[in-house]
Structures are given as C-alpha cells and as structure tokens.
Amino acid sequence: MEETFVPFRGIRNDLRERLSCYKQDWTGGFRAGYRILAPTTYIFFASAIQVISFGEQLERETEGVLTAVQTLSSTALCGVIHSILGGQPLLILGVAEPTVIMYTFMFNFAKNRPELGSKLFLAWTAWVCMWTAVLLFLLAILGACSIINRFTRLAGELFGLLIAMLFMQEAIKGLVEEFRIPERENPNSIQFQPSWRFANGMFALVLSFGLLLTSLKSRKARSWRYGSGSLRGFIADYGVPLMVLIWSAISYIPTGSGSVPKELPRRLFSPNPWSPGAYENWTDMLDVPVLYIIGAFIPATMIAVLYYFDHSVASQLAQQKEFNLRKPPSFHYDLLLLGFMVIICGLIGIPPANGVIPQSPMHTRSLATLKHQLLRNRLVAAARKCMKNNASLGQVYGGMQEAYQQMQTPLIYQEPSARGLKELKVSTIQMASSMGNMDAPVDETVFDVEKDIDDLLPVEVKEQRLSNLLQAILVGGCVGAMPFLKMIPTSVLWGYFAFMAVESLPGNQFWERILLLFTAPSRRYKVLEEYHATFVETVPFNTIAAFTVFQTVYLLVCFGITWIPIAGVLFPLMIMLLVPVRQYILPKFFKGAFLQDLDASEYEEAPALPFNLVPEREMSRAASFADDGEILDGVMTRSRGEIRHVCSPRVTSSTATPSNSCGLKRERGQDTNTIEAVFCARTKSKYLIPA
C-alpha cells in the first residue's frame, strides 16, 4: 500500500482500484457454485456464536439495555453494507470484545450520573458515535491508514493475544457467575437455593469443558485414522457448531427426569425481536445535557483509535502476503465507510460493528481452502490425462503447470500471481531417475496424483463478495430465530469463548516464543523438527528471551488497564504507542538484524528436518494430505507465513534431468550447492542447542 497523506488521495486510489474489479467480485462468487456454501457456513457459525456470546455479556453488563438482539442486528446490518459497498470483501464485520468493553465502561459511567442514568444511556452513546464517526472521517481523509505498514508483528500479535486473554477472562467470569445468583433475579426461587446453585455451577463446568475439548478435537478431524475422508472433512469444517448443538442437547438430560428445576442449567436470556421492550433503543438525543454532548468526545476518541486499529489490523491479517492475494487492498475507503456505519448504528441504538479478529483471517483461510479444492480438481484431471498418454514426469508437470495457468483469472487490474506450482519432491524425482530414463512414461506408482498434488499447490484465495453477503444475511436470520437460540445454555457460550481464545493461539509468533522460553534447553532441538520461524535459527536465545519478556510485560500492562474503571478505555492508546516504541526505542536495545528477524513484516517458515533423516519417501508421504483443504488446516492454522521447502532438484516441463536448486535461503556459512550440504547444515542450530 502506497503511503500518502494527501487529503482524499488514499480514498480515491482505493475506489479506483476496487471499482475495476467490482464486477468480478460477484461473478467469481457465483461461478464457484454450491462450493461457496462451505466457507459461508464456516464463517457464519464463527461470527454468530461469538456475537450471541457478546450479546449475553452485554445483557449482564448493561442490565438488559443491550442484548443479543442488538448485537446480531448490528453485525448483520454492517455486514450487508460492507459486503456490497465495502472495498475489501474478505474483511468480516461484527461486534467485537473491545466494543463490549467500551460500552460497559460507558454504561457504568452513565448510570451513576443522575443527568443521564440508564434511560439516556443509548441517547448519549449516539452522540459518542457521532463524534467517533467525525474522527474516523478525518483519519480516512488524511490518509492515516498509510501508517498501517508500520504496525509490525509486535503490535499485531500482542493485540491478538490481548483479545485471546479477554476471551478467556470472560469465559472464566461467566463460569464463576454460574455459581452465583444473577442480578435482577428472585433469590428465593428454588433454582437459587445453595444446593441447586452448586449443581448448576458444576454442570456448567461439564458443559463448558466438554464443548472446549470436543471442539478442539473436531478441528483436527482430518488427521483422524477413522472414518471416510468426506466424513472427516465434514467434521473438521462443521465440528464446532455441531458440538454446540450436541452439548445444548445434553443440557436437557437432567431436566427430563422431572426432579431437577427446569431453569437448570441457565440459558441465554434475550427478548424476542417482536416482544415489547426489545427495541426500546429509540431515544431523543436532544434530551442529553449539552455538557455531556461535548464530553462524549472523550470516549469517542478512544473508540475511534480502537476502531482505526482494530479495523485496519483485521483487514491486514485478512490480506497477509502468504495468502497470495491478487486484488488491491482498500484501507482508506473502508475506514470512511466504517464512519457512516457507526453513525447508523448510533442513531438506531445498537453497538457498532467493525472488522473482527480472528474471523477475518479465518474467512480468507476458508476461501483459500475453496481455491485449493478447485485447483486440485483441475490438476488431478490434467495429470491423469498426461499419464494416459504415456507422458514423462517432466511432461506431466508441464501439463499441470499449463492447467494451473488456465485457472488464473487474466484481469489486468490484478497483481500477477507470485508463484506457479511448487517443485516436485526429491522422492518423486529419485524414483523417476531409478527407472533409468527421466523421459520414460510414469504412472501413479511414481507420482501419486491424489496425494502428491497437494504438495505442489501454492496458497491462493477465491476473492469474491458472495460469501460475506450470505453470512451476514444468515446472522440477520438469527434475530428471528431467537426463540431457538435461547435454548443454548450460557455455559456452552462460555466454553465457546474459551475455544476462540485457544484457537487463536497457534500461528501467533509471540505465543510460540513464550512456549520456547519454557522449553528445557536439552529439548529445544525439537523446535527444529517442526515448521518454525526463521528467528529460531538466526537469533541468540538470550535475545529471544529478552524480546519476549518485554512483549509479555507490555501485554500484562495493557490487560491490567482494562480492569481500571473508566481509565480502562485508554488501552487502545497503549497499542498505538507500540509504533514509536518499535521505531525509536527497541533499536537501542536490540541489534537491527535480530530485531528484523523477530519482528519482520513477513513471517518466513522453515521446514521440519528430523534428526534420524528417515527415507524421504516416507517423510513426504507422511506429510501429504489425503483430503481437500487438509494442507491449510495443517499448515495455515499453525503458521502465518510462507513455507520454505526442503531443497529438491527442480523439474519443469522443459528439463528432462534434475538440476540442483534450492527453495531455502542461504544461512550463515551454509553451502547450498548440494542437497547433502543443506541437509547437514539444517540439522542443528548453534543458537538453540546448548554446547
């Protein structure tokens, strides 16, 4: 993204570039056919369940002024607007945890002021939204989004881990509340007797941990040894919402006997959208005293900074370089559009929605799985056609390369694809060479079409608008389905909060470095046997530890600020402060080369290299994926960057004999002329292995 601070230039550039591909954004989605439903339903459940959970949290924190009806309505309304009028359709909008925190702070402030009270709370927040929109307009017009390039991994991953901590905090707080009497309830009711409160709390623990453990297990279903590939794929894609249904059904087992109060376990409370009082949000903004209208600028400043950061970072994570996107970004225009949506939400009395983490990168990842499936099917057909015509290995590879290029959309406004097919594996080339002639015809005993093609495909994304629009419409449909949603136990929602916290950790380099600090020195070599970041091999361990400790202390400070009444709204400023800290302070304490590896703008990965050096054929087949999309679940969810592959002879359609080439970058003192030298150089790291 070009850095420009000339007024309106960034917005004008975004509009010009995105309008040129607007038509293709829609046609690409419709051409995907029914396959577009898989990423749509995946991201719908990820958004809807979380928004319902936030609605339950807001209902408790605002004493029923805001409920799940409002959070669902906001998410659906803003999602539909953004999917049609927004610049970057991969960005998913929703009511996020920081918004819940800000609204909680504002409600606690308003209810203790006789001039406002809970009656004028929404009218006052409407003025806050007005000021917020004005600030967002100024940020968008003046090109403030150009600074997003300076948000390095230090800020992005710290913010992501802060969100995970807030998720886990709410899960723990929710479970503790299961043992207590809720506010605004009759303490003399039978379900609030000490014995039944204890029973409710213990059953809530069972439901929450049951959902957490089974959801985490279902996400890895593709690696199970049991069941067909299609069944394991279905469980991996839809296991989490399926677990919500299963554990909600289990919650009805105790009440079936008749001896347990029907109110146990506690369930989601929210008025139906057609019930009286469900939309008592319409209030007269003119009733708010002038002093508080002016004072609304203070929380608006915090919210504007928060939305600017959260919206931009969510968009940035949805457009990471490893996704190999070909259409242009739209940071400035999307921030301008967010300002208009904040005004709409403020006027109708619902909390605004903005770009959310981790749903936005999850959306891109699911569309990468879709593109992987489409490419895979075409390449499998091309490879088998070549084999049927007795083609050599090089000719088969050339045929697949041609089919791959035909699948690329030839649009002049798109960036050219940064990658073609990846190189063939060493084992495949060695087996073809063992036949005596590289030009000899090959069959599936040499090149296993079903398994080996997954290793050739680069990560690409089906960029379109349809999935975003459909998931927003489905979220809106949940408003009408509120009678059914109220059957979900609140403890299941707390379990889902915990799941979202745990699910967001893999791939976060900050979290991986924390784990590295607790790894015994004699076991650190194990890190080299897995996909790992470049810094593991290039940065001394003491430097890694010092950088991680600094980041951890800063994270705890930000988390602690959220506990301070009123002043807790300052935590977005602490995140913004990381930009000058990274640019001007950290270079004084860390060497530039080490800091670049620890906080680089691109996240590079290195491949696993077992010390026992098992036969390459066994390694490659063990790493192959049997089902569509498996490569993305196994790699993209564990890492956030480009995968660097083991060196292998390059085979193209024009070469009949292998030539030495290497997909790895040259390490210090490393000879890349031979495969053997590379294998030996990668077996140990002088920085991780104790002398």
PDB file of N, CA and C in Angstrom, residues 218-280:
ATOM      1  N   SER A 218     -12.393 -31.836  17.217  1.00  0.00           N
ATOM      2  CA  SER A 218     -13.055 -31.927  15.912  1.00  0.00           C
ATOM      3  C   SER A 218     -12.315 -31.127  14.849  1.00  0.00           C
ATOM      4  N   ARG A 219     -11.630 -30.040  15.235  1.00  0.00           N
ATOM      5  CA  ARG A 219     -10.888 -29.238  14.267  1.00  0.00           C
ATOM      6  C   ARG A 219      -9.754 -30.026  13.631  1.00  0.00           C
ATOM      7  N   LYS A 220      -9.309 -31.091  14.309  1.00  0.00           N
ATOM      8  CA  LYS A 220      -8.230 -31.931  13.784  1.00  0.00           C
ATOM      9  C   LYS A 220      -8.758 -33.224  13.188  1.00  0.00           C
ATOM     10  N   ALA A 221     -10.028 -33.229  12.812  1.00  0.00           N
ATOM     11  CA  ALA A 221     -10.657 -34.473  12.364  1.00  0.00           C
ATOM     12  C   ALA A 221     -10.009 -35.036  11.108  1.00  0.00           C
ATOM     13  N   ARG A 222      -9.450 -34.169  10.260  1.00  0.00           N
ATOM     14  CA  ARG A 222      -8.856 -34.678   9.023  1.00  0.00           C
ATOM     15  C   ARG A 222      -7.651 -35.581   9.265  1.00  0.00           C
ATOM     16  N   SER A 223      -7.037 -35.452  10.409  1.00  0.00           N
ATOM     17  CA  SER A 223      -5.885 -36.299  10.722  1.00  0.00           C
ATOM     18  C   SER A 223      -6.284 -37.575  11.453  1.00  0.00           C
ATOM     19  N   TRP A 224      -7.579 -37.768  11.685  1.00  0.00           N
ATOM     20  CA  TRP A 224      -8.024 -38.994  12.340  1.00  0.00           C
ATOM     21  C   TRP A 224      -7.763 -40.202  11.448  1.00  0.00           C
ATOM     22  N   ARG A 225      -7.597 -41.349  12.084  1.00  0.00           N
ATOM     23  CA  ARG A 225      -7.405 -42.585  11.320  1.00  0.00           C
ATOM     24  C   ARG A 225      -8.735 -43.254  10.967  1.00  0.00           C
ATOM     25  N   TYR A 226      -9.801 -42.784  11.574  1.00  0.00           N
ATOM     26  CA  TYR A 226     -11.086 -43.460  11.424  1.00  0.00           C
ATOM     27  C   TYR A 226     -12.038 -42.638  10.553  1.00  0.00           C
ATOM     28  N   GLY A 227     -12.927 -43.327   9.871  1.00  0.00           N
ATOM     29  CA  GLY A 227     -13.928 -42.668   9.044  1.00  0.00           C
ATOM     30  C   GLY A 227     -13.420 -42.346   7.655  1.00  0.00           C
ATOM     31  N   SER A 228     -14.354 -42.103   6.758  1.00  0.00           N
ATOM     32  CA  SER A 228     -14.000 -41.759   5.384  1.00  0.00           C
ATOM     33  C   SER A 228     -13.477 -40.331   5.312  1.00  0.00           C
ATOM     34  N   GLY A 229     -12.828 -40.020   4.200  1.00  0.00           N
ATOM     35  CA  GLY A 229     -12.287 -38.675   4.029  1.00  0.00           C
ATOM     36  C   GLY A 229     -13.365 -37.615   4.044  1.00  0.00           C
ATOM     37  N   SER A 230     -14.503 -37.891   3.398  1.00  0.00           N
ATOM     38  CA  SER A 230     -15.579 -36.902   3.364  1.00  0.00           C
ATOM     39  C   SER A 230     -16.174 -36.674   4.751  1.00  0.00           C
ATOM     40  N   LEU A 231     -16.293 -37.747   5.557  1.00  0.00           N
ATOM     41  CA  LEU A 231     -16.832 -37.612   6.906  1.00  0.00           C
ATOM     42  C   LEU A 231     -15.877 -36.816   7.784  1.00  0.00           C
ATOM     43  N   ARG A 232     -14.579 -37.128   7.697  1.00  0.00           N
ATOM     44  CA  ARG A 232     -13.605 -36.395   8.498  1.00  0.00           C
ATOM     45  C   ARG A 232     -13.546 -34.929   8.072  1.00  0.00           C
ATOM     46  N   GLY A 233     -13.660 -34.679   6.764  1.00  0.00           N
ATOM     47  CA  GLY A 233     -13.683 -33.305   6.284  1.00  0.00           C
ATOM     48  C   GLY A 233     -14.893 -32.544   6.774  1.00  0.00           C
ATOM     49  N   PHE A 234     -16.057 -33.225   6.808  1.00  0.00           N
ATOM     50  CA  PHE A 234     -17.282 -32.584   7.289  1.00  0.00           C
ATOM     51  C   PHE A 234     -17.152 -32.231   8.763  1.00  0.00           C
ATOM     52  N   ILE A 235     -16.599 -33.142   9.562  1.00  0.00           N
ATOM     53  CA  ILE A 235     -16.450 -32.875  10.997  1.00  0.00           C
ATOM     54  C   ILE A 235     -15.459 -31.747  11.233  1.00  0.00           C
ATOM     55  N   ALA A 236     -14.371 -31.719  10.443  1.00  0.00           N
ATOM     56  CA  ALA A 236     -13.380 -30.653  10.606  1.00  0.00           C
ATOM     57  C   ALA A 236     -13.964 -29.290  10.257  1.00  0.00           C
ATOM     58  N   ASP A 237     -14.810 -29.232   9.229  1.00  0.00           N
ATOM     59  CA  ASP A 237     -15.381 -27.958   8.792  1.00  0.00           C
ATOM     60  C   ASP A 237     -16.532 -27.489   9.671  1.00  0.00           C
ATOM     61  N   TYR A 238     -17.356 -28.425  10.113  1.00  0.00           N
ATOM     62  CA  TYR A 238     -18.579 -28.044  10.827  1.00  0.00           C
ATOM     63  C   TYR A 238     -18.631 -28.611  12.247  1.00  0.00           C
ATOM     64  N   GLY A 239     -17.487 -29.063  12.758  1.00  0.00           N
ATOM     65  CA  GLY A 239     -17.475 -29.699  14.072  1.00  0.00           C
ATOM     66  C   GLY A 239     -17.846 -28.764  15.203  1.00  0.00           C
ATOM     67  N   VAL A 240     -17.412 -27.519  15.140  1.00  0.00           N
ATOM     68  CA  VAL A 240     -17.673 -26.588  16.246  1.00  0.00           C
ATOM     69  C   VAL A 240     -19.170 -26.302  16.399  1.00  0.00           C
ATOM     70  N   PRO A 241     -19.881 -25.870  15.343  1.00  0.00           N
ATOM     71  CA  PRO A 241     -21.333 -25.690  15.526  1.00  0.00           C
ATOM     72  C   PRO A 241     -22.040 -26.986  15.871  1.00  0.00           C
ATOM     73  N   LEU A 242     -21.512 -28.109  15.366  1.00  0.00           N
ATOM     74  CA  LEU A 242     -22.114 -29.401  15.703  1.00  0.00           C
ATOM     75  C   LEU A 242     -21.955 -29.684  17.195  1.00  0.00           C
ATOM     76  N   MET A 243     -20.807 -29.349  17.754  1.00  0.00           N
ATOM     77  CA  MET A 243     -20.595 -29.546  19.190  1.00  0.00           C
ATOM     78  C   MET A 243     -21.510 -28.648  20.016  1.00  0.00           C
ATOM     79  N   VAL A 244     -21.783 -27.433  19.535  1.00  0.00           N
ATOM     80  CA  VAL A 244     -22.713 -26.544  20.232  1.00  0.00           C
ATOM     81  C   VAL A 244     -24.096 -27.182  20.301  1.00  0.00           C
ATOM     82  N   LEU A 245     -24.520 -27.771  19.202  1.00  0.00           N
ATOM     83  CA  LEU A 245     -25.828 -28.441  19.189  1.00  0.00           C
ATOM     84  C   LEU A 245     -25.844 -29.657  20.107  1.00  0.00           C
ATOM     85  N   ILE A 246     -24.779 -30.442  20.057  1.00  0.00           N
ATOM     86  CA  ILE A 246     -24.732 -31.664  20.859  1.00  0.00           C
ATOM     87  C   ILE A 246     -24.749 -31.341  22.348  1.00  0.00           C
ATOM     88  N   TRP A 247     -23.916 -30.399  22.781  1.00  0.00           N
ATOM     89  CA  TRP A 247     -23.855 -30.089  24.203  1.00  0.00           C
ATOM     90  C   TRP A 247     -25.088 -29.321  24.671  1.00  0.00           C
ATOM     91  N   SER A 248     -25.734 -28.585  23.774  1.00  0.00           N
ATOM     92  CA  SER A 248     -27.015 -27.964  24.131  1.00  0.00           C
ATOM     93  C   SER A 248     -28.073 -29.037  24.351  1.00  0.00           C
ATOM     94  N   ALA A 249     -28.050 -30.087  23.521  1.00  0.00           N
ATOM     95  CA  ALA A 249     -28.993 -31.194  23.700  1.00  0.00           C
ATOM     96  C   ALA A 249     -28.706 -31.954  24.993  1.00  0.00           C
ATOM     97  N   ILE A 250     -27.418 -32.142  25.308  1.00  0.00           N
ATOM     98  CA  ILE A 250     -27.057 -32.841  26.548  1.00  0.00           C
ATOM     99  C   ILE A 250     -27.556 -32.067  27.766  1.00  0.00           C
ATOM    100  N   SER A 251     -27.619 -30.743  27.663  1.00  0.00           N
ATOM    101  CA  SER A 251     -28.041 -29.939  28.811  1.00  0.00           C
ATOM    102  C   SER A 251     -29.478 -30.207  29.222  1.00  0.00           C
ATOM    103  N   TYR A 252     -30.268 -30.812  28.344  1.00  0.00           N
ATOM    104  CA  TYR A 252     -31.667 -31.094  28.669  1.00  0.00           C
ATOM    105  C   TYR A 252     -31.847 -32.448  29.347  1.00  0.00           C
ATOM    106  N   ILE A 253     -30.790 -33.230  29.439  1.00  0.00           N
ATOM    107  CA  ILE A 253     -30.918 -34.566  30.028  1.00  0.00           C
ATOM    108  C   ILE A 253     -31.346 -34.517  31.497  1.00  0.00           C
ATOM    109  N   PRO A 254     -30.726 -33.670  32.354  1.00  0.00           N
ATOM    110  CA  PRO A 254     -31.143 -33.677  33.775  1.00  0.00           C
ATOM    111  C   PRO A 254     -32.591 -33.273  33.989  1.00  0.00           C
ATOM    112  N   THR A 255     -33.082 -32.319  33.206  1.00  0.00           N
ATOM    113  CA  THR A 255     -34.458 -31.845  33.419  1.00  0.00           C
ATOM    114  C   THR A 255     -35.490 -32.846  32.931  1.00  0.00           C
ATOM    115  N   GLY A 256     -35.063 -33.851  32.184  1.00  0.00           N
ATOM    116  CA  GLY A 256     -36.016 -34.831  31.671  1.00  0.00           C
ATOM    117  C   GLY A 256     -36.598 -35.706  32.752  1.00  0.00           C
ATOM    118  N   SER A 257     -35.895 -35.853  33.879  1.00  0.00           N
ATOM    119  CA  SER A 257     -36.392 -36.708  34.960  1.00  0.00           C
ATOM    120  C   SER A 257     -37.506 -36.053  35.752  1.00  0.00           C
ATOM    121  N   GLY A 258     -37.619 -34.750  35.706  1.00  0.00           N
ATOM    122  CA  GLY A 258     -38.659 -34.035  36.427  1.00  0.00           C
ATOM    123  C   GLY A 258     -38.275 -33.639  37.833  1.00  0.00           C
ATOM    124  N   SER A 259     -37.184 -34.175  38.359  1.00  0.00           N
ATOM    125  CA  SER A 259     -36.757 -33.849  39.723  1.00  0.00           C
ATOM    126  C   SER A 259     -35.833 -32.639  39.773  1.00  0.00           C
ATOM    127  N   VAL A 260     -35.381 -32.184  38.626  1.00  0.00           N
ATOM    128  CA  VAL A 260     -34.474 -31.044  38.544  1.00  0.00           C
ATOM    129  C   VAL A 260     -35.269 -29.840  38.040  1.00  0.00           C
ATOM    130  N   PRO A 261     -35.098 -28.671  38.653  1.00  0.00           N
ATOM    131  CA  PRO A 261     -35.814 -27.469  38.163  1.00  0.00           C
ATOM    132  C   PRO A 261     -35.532 -27.240  36.681  1.00  0.00           C
ATOM    133  N   LYS A 262     -36.562 -26.872  35.952  1.00  0.00           N
ATOM    134  CA  LYS A 262     -36.415 -26.695  34.509  1.00  0.00           C
ATOM    135  C   LYS A 262     -35.534 -25.505  34.153  1.00  0.00           C
ATOM    136  N   GLU A 263     -35.286 -24.629  35.129  1.00  0.00           N
ATOM    137  CA  GLU A 263     -34.430 -23.471  34.875  1.00  0.00           C
ATOM    138  C   GLU A 263     -32.949 -23.826  34.871  1.00  0.00           C
ATOM    139  N   LEU A 264     -32.608 -25.082  35.205  1.00  0.00           N
ATOM    140  CA  LEU A 264     -31.219 -25.521  35.210  1.00  0.00           C
ATOM    141  C   LEU A 264     -30.938 -26.381  33.982  1.00  0.00           C
ATOM    142  N   PRO A 265     -29.789 -26.186  33.348  1.00  0.00           N
ATOM    143  CA  PRO A 265     -28.830 -25.103  33.578  1.00  0.00           C
ATOM    144  C   PRO A 265     -29.367 -23.783  33.015  1.00  0.00           C
ATOM    145  N   ARG A 266     -28.741 -22.685  33.403  1.00  0.00           N
ATOM    146  CA  ARG A 266     -29.178 -21.380  32.941  1.00  0.00           C
ATOM    147  C   ARG A 266     -28.935 -21.239  31.448  1.00  0.00           C
ATOM    148  N   ARG A 267     -29.863 -20.543  30.802  1.00  0.00           N
ATOM    149  CA  ARG A 267     -29.783 -20.415  29.353  1.00  0.00           C
ATOM    150  C   ARG A 267     -29.750 -18.950  28.935  1.00  0.00           C
ATOM    151  N   LEU A 268     -29.451 -18.748  27.675  1.00  0.00           N
ATOM    152  CA  LEU A 268     -29.344 -17.400  27.130  1.00  0.00           C
ATOM    153  C   LEU A 268     -30.641 -16.646  27.349  1.00  0.00           C
ATOM    154  N   PHE A 269     -30.505 -15.450  27.894  1.00  0.00           N
ATOM    155  CA  PHE A 269     -31.685 -14.608  28.090  1.00  0.00           C
ATOM    156  C   PHE A 269     -31.619 -13.434  27.130  1.00  0.00           C
ATOM    157  N   SER A 270     -32.650 -13.284  26.340  1.00  0.00           N
ATOM    158  CA  SER A 270     -32.767 -12.147  25.438  1.00  0.00           C
ATOM    159  C   SER A 270     -34.214 -12.057  24.988  1.00  0.00           C
ATOM    160  N   PRO A 271     -34.759 -10.849  24.904  1.00  0.00           N
ATOM    161  CA  PRO A 271     -36.145 -10.719  24.445  1.00  0.00           C
ATOM    162  C   PRO A 271     -36.262 -11.100  22.978  1.00  0.00           C
ATOM    163  N   ASN A 272     -37.394 -11.657  22.599  1.00  0.00           N
ATOM    164  CA  ASN A 272     -37.638 -11.905  21.186  1.00  0.00           C
ATOM    165  C   ASN A 272     -37.759 -10.572  20.451  1.00  0.00           C
ATOM    166  N   PRO A 273     -37.352 -10.516  19.193  1.00  0.00           N
ATOM    167  CA  PRO A 273     -37.359  -9.232  18.493  1.00  0.00           C
ATOM    168  C   PRO A 273     -38.738  -8.610  18.367  1.00  0.00           C
ATOM    169  N   TRP A 274     -39.787  -9.415  18.508  1.00  0.00           N
ATOM    170  CA  TRP A 274     -41.146  -8.878  18.383  1.00  0.00           C
ATOM    171  C   TRP A 274     -41.788  -8.619  19.757  1.00  0.00           C
ATOM    172  N   SER A 275     -41.021  -8.874  20.840  1.00  0.00           N
ATOM    173  CA  SER A 275     -41.578  -8.674  22.176  1.00  0.00           C
ATOM    174  C   SER A 275     -41.547  -7.196  22.552  1.00  0.00           C
ATOM    175  N   PRO A 276     -42.487  -6.746  23.396  1.00  0.00           N
ATOM    176  CA  PRO A 276     -42.448  -5.356  23.877  1.00  0.00           C
ATOM    177  C   PRO A 276     -41.143  -5.093  24.638  1.00  0.00           C
ATOM    178  N   GLY A 277     -40.510  -3.985  24.348  1.00  0.00           N
ATOM    179  CA  GLY A 277     -39.266  -3.638  25.031  1.00  0.00           C
ATOM    180  C   GLY A 277     -38.017  -4.119  24.340  1.00  0.00           C
ATOM    181  N   ALA A 278     -38.162  -4.930  23.291  1.00  0.00           N
ATOM    182  CA  ALA A 278     -36.973  -5.436  22.603  1.00  0.00           C
ATOM    183  C   ALA A 278     -36.234  -4.328  21.890  1.00  0.00           C
ATOM    184  N   TYR A 279     -36.962  -3.316  21.433  1.00  0.00           N
ATOM    185  CA  TYR A 279     -36.327  -2.217  20.710  1.00  0.00           C
ATOM    186  C   TYR A 279     -36.672  -0.875  21.347  1.00  0.00           C
ATOM    187  N   GLU A 280     -36.449  -0.790  22.643  1.00  0.00           N
ATOM    188  CA  GLU A 280     -36.634   0.490  23.328  1.00  0.00           C
ATOM    189  C   GLU A 280     -35.359   1.323  23.215  1.00  0.00           C
TER     190      GLU A 280
END
